[in-house]
Amino acid sequence: MKKDDLLDTALHLYRSGRMVTEIAVTCNVNRRTIHRWIRQSGARRDDYERDRQARYEEIRKKAEDKATREEQLKDYLFNMGWDMMTNYLPTLKLRNVTDVVKLDKMIEGKIATAHEWR
């Protein structure tokens, strides 16, 4: 792996809450190197959490702009669910065909619901 790829991987794992020792083993570098990369990049463990909180706050504010309470709730639930689903899809583990079918139905349901709600 190239150094830039290792650095990106290490910072992603750090921001995801992994331990520095575990990151060092995964990247096959010394833990001091990981500490140096973190220090130089200015990465913080709560970077992802702060981004997530900002997204959720934006979703809440957007929902509050709707006219009725029902529209607010539907918009909020839809957008929160969609954000969570798209956020966790890259790390989703599909064990068998049944899991794939369930995911497909869930996505189709979200798309159909989005057209109904909008």
PDB file of C-alpha atoms in Angstrom:
ATOM      1  CA  MET A   1       0.000   0.000   0.000  1.00  0.00           C
ATOM      2  CA  LYS A   2       1.219   3.530  -0.750  1.00  0.00           C
ATOM      3  CA  LYS A   3       1.979   5.901   2.108  1.00  0.00           C
ATOM      4  CA  ASP A   4      -0.965   8.165   1.200  1.00  0.00           C
ATOM      5  CA  ASP A   5      -3.329   5.184   1.272  1.00  0.00           C
ATOM      6  CA  LEU A   6      -1.907   4.050   4.607  1.00  0.00           C
ATOM      7  CA  LEU A   7      -2.288   7.541   6.012  1.00  0.00           C
ATOM      8  CA  ASP A   8      -5.912   7.773   4.849  1.00  0.00           C
ATOM      9  CA  THR A   9      -6.675   4.335   6.257  1.00  0.00           C
ATOM     10  CA  ALA A  10      -4.995   5.118   9.581  1.00  0.00           C
ATOM     11  CA  LEU A  11      -6.837   8.418   9.988  1.00  0.00           C
ATOM     12  CA  HIS A  12     -10.158   6.831   9.062  1.00  0.00           C
ATOM     13  CA  LEU A  13      -9.649   4.080  11.626  1.00  0.00           C
ATOM     14  CA  TYR A  14      -8.597   6.611  14.268  1.00  0.00           C
ATOM     15  CA  ARG A  15     -11.663   8.772  13.619  1.00  0.00           C
ATOM     16  CA  SER A  16     -13.775   5.615  13.784  1.00  0.00           C
ATOM     17  CA  GLY A  17     -12.557   5.020  17.341  1.00  0.00           C
ATOM     18  CA  ARG A  18      -9.999   2.268  16.812  1.00  0.00           C
ATOM     19  CA  MET A  19      -7.037   1.986  19.176  1.00  0.00           C
ATOM     20  CA  VAL A  20      -3.672   3.272  17.930  1.00  0.00           C
ATOM     21  CA  THR A  21      -2.035  -0.120  18.498  1.00  0.00           C
ATOM     22  CA  GLU A  22      -4.718  -1.831  16.414  1.00  0.00           C
ATOM     23  CA  ILE A  23      -4.293   0.756  13.641  1.00  0.00           C
ATOM     24  CA  ALA A  24      -0.537   0.220  13.650  1.00  0.00           C
ATOM     25  CA  VAL A  25      -0.980  -3.531  13.238  1.00  0.00           C
ATOM     26  CA  THR A  26      -3.532  -3.054  10.445  1.00  0.00           C
ATOM     27  CA  CYS A  27      -1.264  -0.627   8.565  1.00  0.00           C
ATOM     28  CA  ASN A  28       1.890  -2.589   9.405  1.00  0.00           C
ATOM     29  CA  VAL A  29       3.694   0.462  10.813  1.00  0.00           C
ATOM     30  CA  ASN A  30       4.973   1.463  14.231  1.00  0.00           C
ATOM     31  CA  ARG A  31       2.434   3.009  16.603  1.00  0.00           C
ATOM     32  CA  ARG A  32       4.693   6.076  16.915  1.00  0.00           C
ATOM     33  CA  THR A  33       4.191   6.603  13.182  1.00  0.00           C
ATOM     34  CA  ILE A  34       0.427   6.540  13.715  1.00  0.00           C
ATOM     35  CA  HIS A  35       0.745   9.089  16.523  1.00  0.00           C
ATOM     36  CA  ARG A  36       2.887  11.314  14.283  1.00  0.00           C
ATOM     37  CA  TRP A  37       0.365  11.101  11.402  1.00  0.00           C
ATOM     38  CA  ILE A  38      -2.487  11.972  13.758  1.00  0.00           C
ATOM     39  CA  ARG A  39      -0.604  14.906  15.225  1.00  0.00           C
ATOM     40  CA  GLN A  40       0.412  16.248  11.785  1.00  0.00           C
ATOM     41  CA  SER A  41      -3.079  15.917  10.327  1.00  0.00           C
ATOM     42  CA  GLY A  42      -4.865  17.445  13.306  1.00  0.00           C
ATOM     43  CA  ALA A  43      -7.350  14.551  13.313  1.00  0.00           C
ATOM     44  CA  ARG A  44      -9.550  14.110  16.357  1.00  0.00           C
ATOM     45  CA  ARG A  45     -11.387  11.025  17.547  1.00  0.00           C
ATOM     46  CA  ASP A  46     -14.673  12.886  17.497  1.00  0.00           C
ATOM     47  CA  ASP A  47     -14.365  14.215  13.912  1.00  0.00           C
ATOM     48  CA  TYR A  48     -16.907  11.727  12.565  1.00  0.00           C
ATOM     49  CA  GLU A  49     -19.214  12.254  15.531  1.00  0.00           C
ATOM     50  CA  ARG A  50     -19.170  16.031  15.047  1.00  0.00           C
ATOM     51  CA  ASP A  51     -19.904  15.608  11.319  1.00  0.00           C
ATOM     52  CA  ARG A  52     -22.770  13.261  12.125  1.00  0.00           C
ATOM     53  CA  GLN A  53     -24.212  15.675  14.687  1.00  0.00           C
ATOM     54  CA  ALA A  54     -24.022  18.522  12.145  1.00  0.00           C
ATOM     55  CA  ARG A  55     -25.865  16.402   9.547  1.00  0.00           C
ATOM     56  CA  TYR A  56     -28.555  15.462  12.071  1.00  0.00           C
ATOM     57  CA  GLU A  57     -28.980  19.095  13.101  1.00  0.00           C
ATOM     58  CA  GLU A  58     -29.392  20.080   9.445  1.00  0.00           C
ATOM     59  CA  ILE A  59     -32.018  17.353   8.972  1.00  0.00           C
ATOM     60  CA  ARG A  60     -33.884  18.560  12.075  1.00  0.00           C
ATOM     61  CA  LYS A  61     -33.875  22.186  10.915  1.00  0.00           C
ATOM     62  CA  LYS A  62     -35.044  21.201   7.435  1.00  0.00           C
ATOM     63  CA  ALA A  63     -37.920  19.189   8.934  1.00  0.00           C
ATOM     64  CA  GLU A  64     -38.969  22.113  11.132  1.00  0.00           C
ATOM     65  CA  ASP A  65     -39.571  24.188   7.986  1.00  0.00           C
ATOM     66  CA  LYS A  66     -42.462  21.930   6.974  1.00  0.00           C
ATOM     67  CA  ALA A  67     -45.993  23.266   7.431  1.00  0.00           C
ATOM     68  CA  THR A  68     -47.643  20.598   9.574  1.00  0.00           C
ATOM     69  CA  ARG A  69     -46.398  18.429  12.426  1.00  0.00           C
ATOM     70  CA  GLU A  70     -47.099  15.322  10.345  1.00  0.00           C
ATOM     71  CA  GLU A  71     -44.995  16.592   7.443  1.00  0.00           C
ATOM     72  CA  GLN A  72     -42.219  17.526   9.872  1.00  0.00           C
ATOM     73  CA  LEU A  73     -42.191  14.048  11.397  1.00  0.00           C
ATOM     74  CA  LYS A  74     -42.275  12.266   8.036  1.00  0.00           C
ATOM     75  CA  ASP A  75     -39.488  14.421   6.621  1.00  0.00           C
ATOM     76  CA  TYR A  76     -37.347  13.961   9.728  1.00  0.00           C
ATOM     77  CA  LEU A  77     -37.825  10.190   9.902  1.00  0.00           C
ATOM     78  CA  PHE A  78     -37.229   9.707   6.195  1.00  0.00           C
ATOM     79  CA  ASN A  79     -34.067  11.812   6.076  1.00  0.00           C
ATOM     80  CA  MET A  80     -32.624  10.373   9.305  1.00  0.00           C
ATOM     81  CA  GLY A  81     -33.270   6.829   8.094  1.00  0.00           C
ATOM     82  CA  TRP A  82     -31.793   7.554   4.692  1.00  0.00           C
ATOM     83  CA  ASP A  83     -28.701   9.180   6.227  1.00  0.00           C
ATOM     84  CA  MET A  84     -28.131   6.237   8.552  1.00  0.00           C
ATOM     85  CA  MET A  85     -28.634   3.691   5.795  1.00  0.00           C
ATOM     86  CA  THR A  86     -26.273   5.403   3.331  1.00  0.00           C
ATOM     87  CA  ASN A  87     -23.718   5.974   6.078  1.00  0.00           C
ATOM     88  CA  TYR A  88     -23.597   2.316   7.093  1.00  0.00           C
ATOM     89  CA  LEU A  89     -23.897   0.725   3.644  1.00  0.00           C
ATOM     90  CA  PRO A  90     -20.118   0.721   2.991  1.00  0.00           C
ATOM     91  CA  THR A  91     -19.521  -1.362   6.130  1.00  0.00           C
ATOM     92  CA  LEU A  92     -22.626  -3.511   5.829  1.00  0.00           C
ATOM     93  CA  LYS A  93     -21.889  -7.220   5.983  1.00  0.00           C
ATOM     94  CA  LEU A  94     -24.118  -9.360   3.807  1.00  0.00           C
ATOM     95  CA  ARG A  95     -23.827 -12.984   4.869  1.00  0.00           C
ATOM     96  CA  ASN A  96     -26.092 -14.598   2.306  1.00  0.00           C
ATOM     97  CA  VAL A  97     -28.595 -14.033  -0.489  1.00  0.00           C
ATOM     98  CA  THR A  98     -31.417 -13.468   1.995  1.00  0.00           C
ATOM     99  CA  ASP A  99     -29.560 -10.452   3.417  1.00  0.00           C
ATOM    100  CA  VAL A 100     -29.179  -9.038  -0.101  1.00  0.00           C
ATOM    101  CA  VAL A 101     -32.897  -9.496  -0.786  1.00  0.00           C
ATOM    102  CA  LYS A 102     -33.794  -7.767   2.514  1.00  0.00           C
ATOM    103  CA  LEU A 103     -31.506  -4.844   1.688  1.00  0.00           C
ATOM    104  CA  ASP A 104     -33.001  -4.545  -1.794  1.00  0.00           C
ATOM    105  CA  LYS A 105     -36.549  -4.447  -0.389  1.00  0.00           C
ATOM    106  CA  MET A 106     -35.534  -1.853   2.186  1.00  0.00           C
ATOM    107  CA  ILE A 107     -34.004   0.402  -0.480  1.00  0.00           C
ATOM    108  CA  GLU A 108     -37.029   0.002  -2.772  1.00  0.00           C
ATOM    109  CA  GLY A 109     -39.300   0.850   0.154  1.00  0.00           C
ATOM    110  CA  LYS A 110     -37.274   3.983   0.926  1.00  0.00           C
ATOM    111  CA  ILE A 111     -37.429   5.167  -2.668  1.00  0.00           C
ATOM    112  CA  ALA A 112     -41.169   4.487  -2.909  1.00  0.00           C
ATOM    113  CA  THR A 113     -41.755   6.235   0.420  1.00  0.00           C
ATOM    114  CA  ALA A 114     -39.704   9.226  -0.703  1.00  0.00           C
ATOM    115  CA  HIS A 115     -41.942   9.684  -3.727  1.00  0.00           C
ATOM    116  CA  GLU A 116     -45.072   9.400  -1.570  1.00  0.00           C
ATOM    117  CA  TRP A 117     -43.825  11.907   1.015  1.00  0.00           C
ATOM    118  CA  ARG A 118     -42.574  14.550  -1.365  1.00  0.00           C
TER     119      ARG A 118
END
